[in-house]
mmCIF file with all atom_site columns, C-alpha atoms in Angstrom:
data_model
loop_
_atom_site.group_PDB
_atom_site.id
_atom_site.type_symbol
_atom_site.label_atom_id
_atom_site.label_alt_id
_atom_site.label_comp_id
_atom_site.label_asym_id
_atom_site.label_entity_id
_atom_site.label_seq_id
_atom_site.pdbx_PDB_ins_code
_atom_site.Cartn_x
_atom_site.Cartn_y
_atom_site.Cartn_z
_atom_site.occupancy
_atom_site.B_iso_or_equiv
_atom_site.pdbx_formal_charge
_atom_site.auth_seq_id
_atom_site.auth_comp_id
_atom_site.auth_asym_id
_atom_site.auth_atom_id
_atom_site.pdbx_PDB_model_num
ATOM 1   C CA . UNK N 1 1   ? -5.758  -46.764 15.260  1.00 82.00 ? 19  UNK N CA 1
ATOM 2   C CA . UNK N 1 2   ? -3.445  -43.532 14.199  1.00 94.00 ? 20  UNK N CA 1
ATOM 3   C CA . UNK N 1 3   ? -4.619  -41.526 11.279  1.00 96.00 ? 21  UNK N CA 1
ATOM 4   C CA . UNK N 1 4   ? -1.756  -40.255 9.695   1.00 97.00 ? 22  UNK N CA 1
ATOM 5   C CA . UNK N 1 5   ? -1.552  -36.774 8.095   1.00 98.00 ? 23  UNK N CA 1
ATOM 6   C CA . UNK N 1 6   ? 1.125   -36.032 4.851   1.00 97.00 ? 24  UNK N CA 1
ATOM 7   C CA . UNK N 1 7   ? 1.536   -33.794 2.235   1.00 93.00 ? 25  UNK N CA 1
ATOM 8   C CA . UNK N 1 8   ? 3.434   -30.285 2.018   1.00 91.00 ? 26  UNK N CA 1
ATOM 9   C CA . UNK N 1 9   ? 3.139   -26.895 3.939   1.00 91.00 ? 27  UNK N CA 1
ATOM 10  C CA . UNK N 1 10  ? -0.526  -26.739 4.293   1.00 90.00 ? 28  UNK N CA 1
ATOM 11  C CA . UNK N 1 11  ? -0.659  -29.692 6.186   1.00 95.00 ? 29  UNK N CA 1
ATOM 12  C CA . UNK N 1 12  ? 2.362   -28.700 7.964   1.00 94.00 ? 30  UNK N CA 1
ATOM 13  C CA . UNK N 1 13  ? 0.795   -25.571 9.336   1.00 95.00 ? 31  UNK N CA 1
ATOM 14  C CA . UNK N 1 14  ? 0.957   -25.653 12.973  1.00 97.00 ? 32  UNK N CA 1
ATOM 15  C CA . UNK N 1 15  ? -1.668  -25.076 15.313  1.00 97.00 ? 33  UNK N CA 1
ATOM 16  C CA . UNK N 1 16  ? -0.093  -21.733 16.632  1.00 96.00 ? 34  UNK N CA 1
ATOM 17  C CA . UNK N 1 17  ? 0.032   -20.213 13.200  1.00 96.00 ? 35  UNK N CA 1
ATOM 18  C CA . UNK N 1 18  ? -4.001  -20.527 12.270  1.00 95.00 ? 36  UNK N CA 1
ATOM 19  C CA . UNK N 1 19  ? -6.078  -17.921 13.025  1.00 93.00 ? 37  UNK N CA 1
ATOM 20  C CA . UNK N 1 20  ? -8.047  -19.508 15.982  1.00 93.00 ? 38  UNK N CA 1
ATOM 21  C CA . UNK N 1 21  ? -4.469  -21.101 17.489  1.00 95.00 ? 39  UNK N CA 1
ATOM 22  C CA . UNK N 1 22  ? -4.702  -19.396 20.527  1.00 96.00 ? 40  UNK N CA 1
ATOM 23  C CA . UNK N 1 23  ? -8.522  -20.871 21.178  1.00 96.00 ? 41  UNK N CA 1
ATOM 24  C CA . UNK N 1 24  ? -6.982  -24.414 20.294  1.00 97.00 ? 42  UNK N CA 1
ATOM 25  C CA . UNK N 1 25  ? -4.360  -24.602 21.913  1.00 97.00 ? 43  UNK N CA 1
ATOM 26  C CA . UNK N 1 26  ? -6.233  -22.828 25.115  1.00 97.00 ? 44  UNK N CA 1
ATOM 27  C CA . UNK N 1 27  ? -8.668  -25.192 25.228  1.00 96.00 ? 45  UNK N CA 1
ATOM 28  C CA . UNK N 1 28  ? -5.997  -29.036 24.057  1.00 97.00 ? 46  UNK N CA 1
ATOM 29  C CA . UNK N 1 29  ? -6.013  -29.877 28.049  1.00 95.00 ? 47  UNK N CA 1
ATOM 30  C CA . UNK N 1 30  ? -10.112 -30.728 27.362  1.00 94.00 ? 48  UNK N CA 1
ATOM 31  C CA . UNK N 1 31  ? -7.948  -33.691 24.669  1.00 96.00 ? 49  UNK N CA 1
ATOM 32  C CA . UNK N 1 32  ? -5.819  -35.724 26.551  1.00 95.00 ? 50  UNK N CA 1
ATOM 33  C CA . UNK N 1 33  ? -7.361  -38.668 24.704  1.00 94.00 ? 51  UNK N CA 1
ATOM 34  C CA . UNK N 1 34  ? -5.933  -37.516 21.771  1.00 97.00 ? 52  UNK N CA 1
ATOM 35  C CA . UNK N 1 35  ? -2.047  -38.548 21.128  1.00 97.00 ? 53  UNK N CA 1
ATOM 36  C CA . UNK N 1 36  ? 0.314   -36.906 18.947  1.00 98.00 ? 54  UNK N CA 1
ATOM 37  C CA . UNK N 1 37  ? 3.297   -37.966 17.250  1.00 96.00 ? 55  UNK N CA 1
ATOM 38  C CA . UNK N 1 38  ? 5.326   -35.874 14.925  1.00 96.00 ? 56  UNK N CA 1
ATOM 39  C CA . UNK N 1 39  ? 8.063   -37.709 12.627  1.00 95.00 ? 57  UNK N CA 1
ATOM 40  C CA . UNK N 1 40  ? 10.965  -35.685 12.627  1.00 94.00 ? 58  UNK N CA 1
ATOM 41  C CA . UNK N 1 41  ? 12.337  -34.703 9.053   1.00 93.00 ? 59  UNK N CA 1
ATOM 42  C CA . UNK N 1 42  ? 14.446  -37.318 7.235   1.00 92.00 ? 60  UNK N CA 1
ATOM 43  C CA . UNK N 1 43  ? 15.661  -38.644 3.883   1.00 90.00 ? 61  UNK N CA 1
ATOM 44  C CA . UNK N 1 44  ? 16.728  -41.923 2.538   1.00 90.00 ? 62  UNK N CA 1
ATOM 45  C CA . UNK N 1 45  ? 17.270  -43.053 -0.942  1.00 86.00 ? 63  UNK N CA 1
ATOM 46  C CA . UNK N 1 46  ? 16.837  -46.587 0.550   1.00 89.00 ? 64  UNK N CA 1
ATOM 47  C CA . UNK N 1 47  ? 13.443  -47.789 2.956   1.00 88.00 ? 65  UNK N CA 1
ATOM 48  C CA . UNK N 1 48  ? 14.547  -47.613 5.831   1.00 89.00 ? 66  UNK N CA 1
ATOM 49  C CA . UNK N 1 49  ? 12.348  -49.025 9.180   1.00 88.00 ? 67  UNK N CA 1
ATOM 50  C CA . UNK N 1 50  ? 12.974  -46.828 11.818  1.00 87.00 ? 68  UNK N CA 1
ATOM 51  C CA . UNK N 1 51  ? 11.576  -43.253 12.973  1.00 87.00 ? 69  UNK N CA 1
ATOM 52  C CA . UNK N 1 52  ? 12.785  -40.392 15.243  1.00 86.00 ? 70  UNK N CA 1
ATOM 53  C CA . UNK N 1 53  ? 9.712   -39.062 17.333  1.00 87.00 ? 71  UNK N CA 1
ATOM 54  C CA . UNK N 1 54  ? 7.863   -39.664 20.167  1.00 89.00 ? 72  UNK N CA 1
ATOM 55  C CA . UNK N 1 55  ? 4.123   -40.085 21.325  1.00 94.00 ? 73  UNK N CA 1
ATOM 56  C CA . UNK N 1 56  ? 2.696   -36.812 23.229  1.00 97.00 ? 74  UNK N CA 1
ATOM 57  C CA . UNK N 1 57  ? -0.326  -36.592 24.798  1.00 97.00 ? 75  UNK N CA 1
ATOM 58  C CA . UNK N 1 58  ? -2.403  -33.351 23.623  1.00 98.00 ? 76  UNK N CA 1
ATOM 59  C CA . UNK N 1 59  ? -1.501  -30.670 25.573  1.00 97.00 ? 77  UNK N CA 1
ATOM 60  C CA . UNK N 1 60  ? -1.061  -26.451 25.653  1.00 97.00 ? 78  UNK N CA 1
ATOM 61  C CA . UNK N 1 61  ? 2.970   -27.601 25.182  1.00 97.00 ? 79  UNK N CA 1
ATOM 62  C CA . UNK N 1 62  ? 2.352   -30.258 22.720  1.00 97.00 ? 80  UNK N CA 1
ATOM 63  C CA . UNK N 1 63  ? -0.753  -28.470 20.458  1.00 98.00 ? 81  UNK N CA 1
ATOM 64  C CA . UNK N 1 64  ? 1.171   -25.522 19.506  1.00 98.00 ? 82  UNK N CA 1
ATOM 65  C CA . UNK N 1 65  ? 3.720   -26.791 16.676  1.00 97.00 ? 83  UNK N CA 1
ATOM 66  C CA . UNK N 1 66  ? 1.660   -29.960 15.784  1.00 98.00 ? 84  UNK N CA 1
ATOM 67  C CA . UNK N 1 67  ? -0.204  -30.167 12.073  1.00 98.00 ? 85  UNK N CA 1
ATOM 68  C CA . UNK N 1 68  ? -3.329  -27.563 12.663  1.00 97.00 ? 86  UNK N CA 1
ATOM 69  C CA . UNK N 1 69  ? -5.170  -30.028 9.898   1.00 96.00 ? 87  UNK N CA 1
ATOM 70  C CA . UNK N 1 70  ? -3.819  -33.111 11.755  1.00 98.00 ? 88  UNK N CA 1
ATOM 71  C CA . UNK N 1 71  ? -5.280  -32.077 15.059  1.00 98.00 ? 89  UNK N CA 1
ATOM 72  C CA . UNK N 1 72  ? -8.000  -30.061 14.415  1.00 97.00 ? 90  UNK N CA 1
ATOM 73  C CA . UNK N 1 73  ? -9.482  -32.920 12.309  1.00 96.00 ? 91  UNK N CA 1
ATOM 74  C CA . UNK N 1 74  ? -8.821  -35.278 15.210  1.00 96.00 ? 92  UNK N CA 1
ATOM 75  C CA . UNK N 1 75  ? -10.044 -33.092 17.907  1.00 96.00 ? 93  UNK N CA 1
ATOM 76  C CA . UNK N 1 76  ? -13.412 -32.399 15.492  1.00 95.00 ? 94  UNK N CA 1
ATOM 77  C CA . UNK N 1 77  ? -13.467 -36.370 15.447  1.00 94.00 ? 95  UNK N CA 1
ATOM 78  C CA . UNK N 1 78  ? -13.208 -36.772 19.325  1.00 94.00 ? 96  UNK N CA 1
ATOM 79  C CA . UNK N 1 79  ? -16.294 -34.160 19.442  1.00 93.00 ? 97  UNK N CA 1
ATOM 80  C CA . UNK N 1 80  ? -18.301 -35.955 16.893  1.00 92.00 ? 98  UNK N CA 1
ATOM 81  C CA . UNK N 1 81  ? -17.285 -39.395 19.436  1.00 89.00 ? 99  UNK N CA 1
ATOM 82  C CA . UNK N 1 82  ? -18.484 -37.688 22.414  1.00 88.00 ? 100 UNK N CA 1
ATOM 83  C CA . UNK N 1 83  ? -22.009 -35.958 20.793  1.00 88.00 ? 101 UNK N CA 1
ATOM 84  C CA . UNK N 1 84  ? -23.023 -39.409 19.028  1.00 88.00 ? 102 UNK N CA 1
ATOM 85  C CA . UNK N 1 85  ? -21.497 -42.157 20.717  1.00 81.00 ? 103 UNK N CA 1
ATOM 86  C CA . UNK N 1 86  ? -21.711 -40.621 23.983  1.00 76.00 ? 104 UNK N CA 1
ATOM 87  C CA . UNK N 1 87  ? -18.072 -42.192 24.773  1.00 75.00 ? 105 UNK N CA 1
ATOM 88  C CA . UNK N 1 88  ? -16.263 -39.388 26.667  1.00 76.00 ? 106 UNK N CA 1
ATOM 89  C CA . UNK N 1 89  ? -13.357 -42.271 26.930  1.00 81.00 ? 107 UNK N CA 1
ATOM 90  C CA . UNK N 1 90  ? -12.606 -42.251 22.853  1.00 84.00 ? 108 UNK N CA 1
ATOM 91  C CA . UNK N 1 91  ? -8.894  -42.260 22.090  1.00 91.00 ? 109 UNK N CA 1
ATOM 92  C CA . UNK N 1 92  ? -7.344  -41.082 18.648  1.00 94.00 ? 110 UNK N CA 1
ATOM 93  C CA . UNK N 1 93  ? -3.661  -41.095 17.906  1.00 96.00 ? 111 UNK N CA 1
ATOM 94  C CA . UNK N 1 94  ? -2.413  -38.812 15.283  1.00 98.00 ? 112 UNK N CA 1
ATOM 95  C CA . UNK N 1 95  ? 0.507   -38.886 12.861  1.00 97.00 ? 113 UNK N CA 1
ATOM 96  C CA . UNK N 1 96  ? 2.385   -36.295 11.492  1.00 97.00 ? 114 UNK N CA 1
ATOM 97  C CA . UNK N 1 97  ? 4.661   -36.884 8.568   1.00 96.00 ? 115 UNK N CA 1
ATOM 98  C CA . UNK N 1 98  ? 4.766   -33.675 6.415   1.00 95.00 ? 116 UNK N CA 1
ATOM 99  C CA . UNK N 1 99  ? 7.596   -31.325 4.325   1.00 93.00 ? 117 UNK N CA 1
ATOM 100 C CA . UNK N 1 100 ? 6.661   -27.872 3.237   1.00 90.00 ? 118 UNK N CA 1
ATOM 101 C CA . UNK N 1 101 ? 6.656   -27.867 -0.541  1.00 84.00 ? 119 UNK N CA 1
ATOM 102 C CA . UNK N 1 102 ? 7.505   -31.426 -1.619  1.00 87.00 ? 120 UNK N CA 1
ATOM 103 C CA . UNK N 1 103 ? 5.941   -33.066 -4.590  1.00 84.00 ? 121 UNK N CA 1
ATOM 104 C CA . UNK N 1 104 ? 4.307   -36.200 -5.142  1.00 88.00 ? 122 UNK N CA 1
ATOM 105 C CA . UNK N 1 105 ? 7.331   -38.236 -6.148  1.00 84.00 ? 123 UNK N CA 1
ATOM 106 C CA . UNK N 1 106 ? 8.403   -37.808 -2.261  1.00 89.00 ? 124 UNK N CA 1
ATOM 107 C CA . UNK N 1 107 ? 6.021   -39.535 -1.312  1.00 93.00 ? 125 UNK N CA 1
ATOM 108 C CA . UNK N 1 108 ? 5.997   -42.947 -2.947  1.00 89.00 ? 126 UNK N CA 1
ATOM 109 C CA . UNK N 1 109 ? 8.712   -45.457 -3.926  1.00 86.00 ? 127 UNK N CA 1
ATOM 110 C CA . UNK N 1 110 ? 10.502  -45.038 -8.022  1.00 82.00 ? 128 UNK N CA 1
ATOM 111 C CA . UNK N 1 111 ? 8.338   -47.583 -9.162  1.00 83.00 ? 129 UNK N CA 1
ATOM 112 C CA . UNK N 1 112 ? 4.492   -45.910 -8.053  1.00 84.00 ? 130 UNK N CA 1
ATOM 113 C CA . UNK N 1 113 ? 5.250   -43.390 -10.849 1.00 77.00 ? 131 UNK N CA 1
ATOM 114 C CA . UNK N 1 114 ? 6.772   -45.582 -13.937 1.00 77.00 ? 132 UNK N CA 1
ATOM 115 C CA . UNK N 1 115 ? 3.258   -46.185 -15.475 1.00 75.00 ? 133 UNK N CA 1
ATOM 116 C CA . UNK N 1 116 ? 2.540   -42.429 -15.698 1.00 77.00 ? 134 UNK N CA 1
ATOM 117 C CA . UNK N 1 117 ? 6.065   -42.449 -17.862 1.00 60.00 ? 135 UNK N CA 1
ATOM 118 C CA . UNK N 1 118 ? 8.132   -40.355 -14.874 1.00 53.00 ? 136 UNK N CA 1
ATOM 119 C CA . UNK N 1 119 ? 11.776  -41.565 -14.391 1.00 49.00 ? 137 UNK N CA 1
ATOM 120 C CA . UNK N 1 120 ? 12.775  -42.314 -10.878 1.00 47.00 ? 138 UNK N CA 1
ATOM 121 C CA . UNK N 1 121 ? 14.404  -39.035 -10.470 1.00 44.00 ? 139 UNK N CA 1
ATOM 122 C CA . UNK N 1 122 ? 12.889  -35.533 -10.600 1.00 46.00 ? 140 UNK N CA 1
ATOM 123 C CA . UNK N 1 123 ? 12.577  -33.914 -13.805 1.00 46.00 ? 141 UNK N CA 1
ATOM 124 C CA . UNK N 1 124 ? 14.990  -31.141 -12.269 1.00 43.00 ? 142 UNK N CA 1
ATOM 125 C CA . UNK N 1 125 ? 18.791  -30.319 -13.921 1.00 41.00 ? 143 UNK N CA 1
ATOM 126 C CA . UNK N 1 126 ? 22.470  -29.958 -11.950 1.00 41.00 ? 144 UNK N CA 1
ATOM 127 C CA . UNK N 1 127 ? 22.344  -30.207 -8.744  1.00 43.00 ? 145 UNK N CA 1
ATOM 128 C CA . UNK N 1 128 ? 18.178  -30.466 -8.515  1.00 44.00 ? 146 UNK N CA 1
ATOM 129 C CA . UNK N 1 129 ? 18.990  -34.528 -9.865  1.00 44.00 ? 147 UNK N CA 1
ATOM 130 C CA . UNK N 1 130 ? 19.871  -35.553 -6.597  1.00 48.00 ? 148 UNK N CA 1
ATOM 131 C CA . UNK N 1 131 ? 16.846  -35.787 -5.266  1.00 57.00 ? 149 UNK N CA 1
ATOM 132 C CA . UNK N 1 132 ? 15.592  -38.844 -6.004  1.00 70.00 ? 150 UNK N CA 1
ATOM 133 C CA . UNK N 1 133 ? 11.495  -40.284 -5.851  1.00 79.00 ? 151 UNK N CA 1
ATOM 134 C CA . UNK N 1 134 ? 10.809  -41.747 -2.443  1.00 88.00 ? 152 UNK N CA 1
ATOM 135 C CA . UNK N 1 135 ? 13.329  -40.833 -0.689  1.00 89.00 ? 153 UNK N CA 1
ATOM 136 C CA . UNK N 1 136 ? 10.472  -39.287 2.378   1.00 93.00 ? 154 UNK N CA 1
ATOM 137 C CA . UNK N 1 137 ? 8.689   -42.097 1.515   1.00 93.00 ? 155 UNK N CA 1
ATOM 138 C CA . UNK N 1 138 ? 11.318  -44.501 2.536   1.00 93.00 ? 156 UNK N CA 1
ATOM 139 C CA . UNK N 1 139 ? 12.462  -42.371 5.744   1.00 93.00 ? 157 UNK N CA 1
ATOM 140 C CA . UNK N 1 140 ? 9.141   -40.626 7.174   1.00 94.00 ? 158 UNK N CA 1
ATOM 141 C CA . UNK N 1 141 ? 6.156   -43.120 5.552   1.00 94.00 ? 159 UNK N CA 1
ATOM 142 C CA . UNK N 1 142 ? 7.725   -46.691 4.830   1.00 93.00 ? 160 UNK N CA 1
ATOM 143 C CA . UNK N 1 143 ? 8.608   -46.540 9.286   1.00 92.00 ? 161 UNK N CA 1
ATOM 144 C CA . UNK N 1 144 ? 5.113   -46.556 9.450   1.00 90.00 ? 162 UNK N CA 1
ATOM 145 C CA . UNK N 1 145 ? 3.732   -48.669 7.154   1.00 89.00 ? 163 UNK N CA 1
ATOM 146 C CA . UNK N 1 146 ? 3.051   -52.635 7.827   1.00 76.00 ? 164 UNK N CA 1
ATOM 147 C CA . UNK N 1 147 ? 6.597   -53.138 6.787   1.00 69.00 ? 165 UNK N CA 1
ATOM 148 C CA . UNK N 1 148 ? 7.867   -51.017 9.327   1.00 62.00 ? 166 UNK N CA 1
ATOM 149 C CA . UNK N 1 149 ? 6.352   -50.313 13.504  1.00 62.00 ? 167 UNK N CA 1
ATOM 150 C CA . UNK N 1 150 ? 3.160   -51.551 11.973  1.00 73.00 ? 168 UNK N CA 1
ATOM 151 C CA . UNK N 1 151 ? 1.231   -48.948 12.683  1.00 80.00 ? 169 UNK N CA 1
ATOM 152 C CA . UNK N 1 152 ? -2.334  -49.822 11.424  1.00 88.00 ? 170 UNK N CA 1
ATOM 153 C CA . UNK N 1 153 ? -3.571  -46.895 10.476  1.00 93.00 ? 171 UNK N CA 1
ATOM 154 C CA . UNK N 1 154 ? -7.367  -46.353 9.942   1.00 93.00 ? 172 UNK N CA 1
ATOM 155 C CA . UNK N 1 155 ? -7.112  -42.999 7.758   1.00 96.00 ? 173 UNK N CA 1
ATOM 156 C CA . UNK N 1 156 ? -4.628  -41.062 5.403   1.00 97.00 ? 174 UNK N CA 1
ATOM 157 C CA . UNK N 1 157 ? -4.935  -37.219 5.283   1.00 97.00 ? 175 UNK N CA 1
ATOM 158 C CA . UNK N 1 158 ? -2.671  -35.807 2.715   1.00 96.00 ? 176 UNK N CA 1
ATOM 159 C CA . UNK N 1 159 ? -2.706  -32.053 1.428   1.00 93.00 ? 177 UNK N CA 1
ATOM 160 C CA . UNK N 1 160 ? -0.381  -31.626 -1.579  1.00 89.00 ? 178 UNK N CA 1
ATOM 161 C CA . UNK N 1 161 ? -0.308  -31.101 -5.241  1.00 82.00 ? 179 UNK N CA 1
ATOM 162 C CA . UNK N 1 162 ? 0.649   -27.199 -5.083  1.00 77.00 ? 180 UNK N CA 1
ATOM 163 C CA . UNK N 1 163 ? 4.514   -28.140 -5.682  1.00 76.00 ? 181 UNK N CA 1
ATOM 164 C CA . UNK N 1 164 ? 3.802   -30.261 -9.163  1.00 76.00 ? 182 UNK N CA 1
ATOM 165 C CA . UNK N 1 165 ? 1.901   -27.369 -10.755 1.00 73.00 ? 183 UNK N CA 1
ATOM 166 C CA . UNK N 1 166 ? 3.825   -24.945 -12.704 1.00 59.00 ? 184 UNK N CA 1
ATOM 167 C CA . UNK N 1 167 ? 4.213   -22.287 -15.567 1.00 44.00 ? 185 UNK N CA 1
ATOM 168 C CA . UNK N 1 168 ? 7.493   -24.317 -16.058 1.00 42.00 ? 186 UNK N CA 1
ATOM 169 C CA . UNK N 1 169 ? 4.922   -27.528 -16.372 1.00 46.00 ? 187 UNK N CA 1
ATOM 170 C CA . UNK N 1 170 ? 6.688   -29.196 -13.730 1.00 53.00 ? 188 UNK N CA 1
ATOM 171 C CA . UNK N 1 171 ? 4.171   -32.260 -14.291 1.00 62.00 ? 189 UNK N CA 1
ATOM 172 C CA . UNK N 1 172 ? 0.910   -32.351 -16.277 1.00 70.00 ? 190 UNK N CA 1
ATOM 173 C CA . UNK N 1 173 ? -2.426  -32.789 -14.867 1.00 76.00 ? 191 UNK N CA 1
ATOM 174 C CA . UNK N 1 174 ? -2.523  -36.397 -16.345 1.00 79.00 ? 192 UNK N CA 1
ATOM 175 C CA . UNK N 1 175 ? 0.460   -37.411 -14.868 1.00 81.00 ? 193 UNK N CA 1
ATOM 176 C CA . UNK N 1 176 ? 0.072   -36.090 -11.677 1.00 84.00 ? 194 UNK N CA 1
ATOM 177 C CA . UNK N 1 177 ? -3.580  -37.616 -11.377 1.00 86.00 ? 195 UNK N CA 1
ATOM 178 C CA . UNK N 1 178 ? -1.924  -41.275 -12.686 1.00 89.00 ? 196 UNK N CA 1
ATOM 179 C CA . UNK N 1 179 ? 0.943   -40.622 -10.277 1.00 88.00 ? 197 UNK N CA 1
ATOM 180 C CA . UNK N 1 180 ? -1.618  -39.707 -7.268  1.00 92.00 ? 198 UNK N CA 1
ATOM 181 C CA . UNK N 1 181 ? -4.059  -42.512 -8.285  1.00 93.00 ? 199 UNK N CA 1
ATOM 182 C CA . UNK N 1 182 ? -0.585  -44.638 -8.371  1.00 93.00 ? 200 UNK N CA 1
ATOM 183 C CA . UNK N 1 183 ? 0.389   -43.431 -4.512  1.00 94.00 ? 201 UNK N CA 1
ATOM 184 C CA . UNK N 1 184 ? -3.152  -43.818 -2.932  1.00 95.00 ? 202 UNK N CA 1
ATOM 185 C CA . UNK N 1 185 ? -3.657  -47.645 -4.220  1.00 94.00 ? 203 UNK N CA 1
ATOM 186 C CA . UNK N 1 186 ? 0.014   -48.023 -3.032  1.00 94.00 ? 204 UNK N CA 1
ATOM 187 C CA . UNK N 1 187 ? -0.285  -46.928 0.582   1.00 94.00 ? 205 UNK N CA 1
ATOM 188 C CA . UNK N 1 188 ? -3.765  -49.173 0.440   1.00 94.00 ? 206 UNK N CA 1
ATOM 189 C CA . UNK N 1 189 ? -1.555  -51.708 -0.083  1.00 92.00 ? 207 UNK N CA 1
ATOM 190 C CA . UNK N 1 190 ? 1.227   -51.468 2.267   1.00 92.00 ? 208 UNK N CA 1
ATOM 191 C CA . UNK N 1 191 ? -1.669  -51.250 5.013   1.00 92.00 ? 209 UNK N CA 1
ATOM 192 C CA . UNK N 1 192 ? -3.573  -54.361 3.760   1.00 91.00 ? 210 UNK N CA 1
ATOM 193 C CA . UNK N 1 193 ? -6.918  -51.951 3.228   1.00 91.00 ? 211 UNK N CA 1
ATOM 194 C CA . UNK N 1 194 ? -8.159  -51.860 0.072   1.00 92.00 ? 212 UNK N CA 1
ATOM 195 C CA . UNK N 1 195 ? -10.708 -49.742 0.957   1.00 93.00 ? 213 UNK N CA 1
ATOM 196 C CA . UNK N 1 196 ? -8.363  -47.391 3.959   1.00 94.00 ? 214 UNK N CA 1
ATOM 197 C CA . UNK N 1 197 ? -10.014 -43.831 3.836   1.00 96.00 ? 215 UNK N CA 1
ATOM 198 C CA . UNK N 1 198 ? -7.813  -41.933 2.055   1.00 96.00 ? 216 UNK N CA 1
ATOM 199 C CA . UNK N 1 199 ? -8.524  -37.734 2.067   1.00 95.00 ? 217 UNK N CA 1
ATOM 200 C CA . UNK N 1 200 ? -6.590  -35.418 -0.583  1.00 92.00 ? 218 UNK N CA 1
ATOM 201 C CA . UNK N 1 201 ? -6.563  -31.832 -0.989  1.00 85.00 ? 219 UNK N CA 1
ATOM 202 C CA . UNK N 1 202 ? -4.610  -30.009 -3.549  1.00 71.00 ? 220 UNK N CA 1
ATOM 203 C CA . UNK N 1 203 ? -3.806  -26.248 -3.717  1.00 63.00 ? 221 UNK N CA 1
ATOM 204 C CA . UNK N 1 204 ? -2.944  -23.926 -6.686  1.00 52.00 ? 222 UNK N CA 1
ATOM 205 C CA . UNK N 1 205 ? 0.657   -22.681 -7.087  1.00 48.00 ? 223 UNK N CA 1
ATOM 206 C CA . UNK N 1 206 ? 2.088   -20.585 -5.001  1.00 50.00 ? 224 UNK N CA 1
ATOM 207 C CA . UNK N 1 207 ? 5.433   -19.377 -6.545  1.00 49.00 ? 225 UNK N CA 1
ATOM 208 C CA . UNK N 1 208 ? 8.314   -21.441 -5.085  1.00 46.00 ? 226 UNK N CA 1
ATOM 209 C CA . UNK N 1 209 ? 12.008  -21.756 -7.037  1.00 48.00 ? 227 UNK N CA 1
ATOM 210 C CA . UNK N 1 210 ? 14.899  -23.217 -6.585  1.00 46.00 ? 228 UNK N CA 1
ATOM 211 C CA . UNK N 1 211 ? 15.567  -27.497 -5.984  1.00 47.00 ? 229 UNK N CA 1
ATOM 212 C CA . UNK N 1 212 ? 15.396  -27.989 -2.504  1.00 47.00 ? 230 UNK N CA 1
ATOM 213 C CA . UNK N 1 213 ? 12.662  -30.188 -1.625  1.00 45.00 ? 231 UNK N CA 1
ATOM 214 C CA . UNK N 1 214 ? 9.613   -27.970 -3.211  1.00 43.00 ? 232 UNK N CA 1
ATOM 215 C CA . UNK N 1 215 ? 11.095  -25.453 -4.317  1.00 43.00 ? 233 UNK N CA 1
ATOM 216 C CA . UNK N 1 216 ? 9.449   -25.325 -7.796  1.00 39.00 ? 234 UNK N CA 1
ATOM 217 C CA . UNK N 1 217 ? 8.387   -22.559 -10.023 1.00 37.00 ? 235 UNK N CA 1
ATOM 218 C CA . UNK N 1 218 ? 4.576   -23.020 -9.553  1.00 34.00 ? 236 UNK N CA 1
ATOM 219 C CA . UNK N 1 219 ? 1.772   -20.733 -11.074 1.00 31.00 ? 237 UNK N CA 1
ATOM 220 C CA . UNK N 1 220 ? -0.940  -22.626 -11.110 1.00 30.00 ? 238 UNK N CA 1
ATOM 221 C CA . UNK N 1 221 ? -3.064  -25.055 -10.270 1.00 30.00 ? 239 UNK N CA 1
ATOM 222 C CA . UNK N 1 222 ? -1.709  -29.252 -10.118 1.00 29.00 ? 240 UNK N CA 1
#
């Protein structure tokens, strides 16, 4: 089963951009059990079931511009297989479903966040209104979910929270931890696993502005 990895620009962060890239991606031909898939960016302000992307097997061609989290996680995983299990034949499939400075409200439907008193749109003015929560969840997450290919995945990685802090107080630290809480037991959900590893890591601000997706006025931390 997949593990999929979502969040913002850390987790988008390809291999080729870290600091050991070149040793990765040198050394991805040693992973061909490992197989990639990166969901190509898209927005819907309806779910929608369908995703444009295709499966790649790990490679020194498909390493480079994949998730460096995504796949160095996996191929740490695949070691661990090989060292404990002795299984040299252990397959992983990893998915990639990221935008670089989103917030949380992305990534779950309207209705995740309306216990934590959030509206269904962003708290942005003008033109900012239009985007509207869950619209990457229904293009990029909802496709992969039980309701859409099925994909049953047997992780979550997601590395966010650096777009809903904010000098402006772009979202408190109680909401966002309600809204978070919200979006993990959600996901669980749409997987049928209670209990599906789910891994978060947030980041301090990092001075965005603007409304396109992310681009918020952080400062510090979410």
């Amino acid at each position: 089963r997949p593990i999929l990895c979502s969040g913002q620009s850390n987790m988008e962060l390809s291999v080729r951009a870290t600091d050991n890239g070149t040793e990765e991606i040198a050394g991805a031909s040693q992973y061909t059990n490992i197989h990639l898939f990166n969901v190509v960016h898209n927005e819907s302000n309806t779910s929608i079931t369908t995703i444009a992307g295709a499966w790649q097997v790990a490679s020194n061609t498909s390493v480079p511009n994949f998730s460096a989290v995504c796949y160095i996680t996996g191929r740490m995983l695949i070691d661990w297989l090989r060292a404990t299990r002795d299984d040299p034949e252990a397959h992983i499939g990893l998915i990639e479903s990221n935008i670089g400075g989103t917030t949380v409200h992305f990534w779950a439907p309207p209705e995740v966040g309306m216990t934590c008193n959030k509206s269904g749109l962003l708290p942005w003015k003008g033109e900012c209104a239009q985007h509207v929560a869950g619209w990457l969840w229904n293009a990029m997450i909802n496709p992969i979910s039980m309701h859409g290919a099925g994909y049953p995945i047997m992780a979550a990685i997601y590395y966010q929270g650096e777009a809903d802090s904010g000098e402006n107080d772009i979202m408190s630290t109680a909401a966002y931890t309600c809204e978070l809480a919200n979006m993990i037991r959600f996901w669980r959900k749409e997987w049928n696993q209670t209990a599906m590893p789910f891994v978060n890591v947030q980041l301090p601000g990092g001075g965005y502005g603007g409304c396109d997706p992310g681009d918020v006025d952080n400062g510090s931390s979410g």
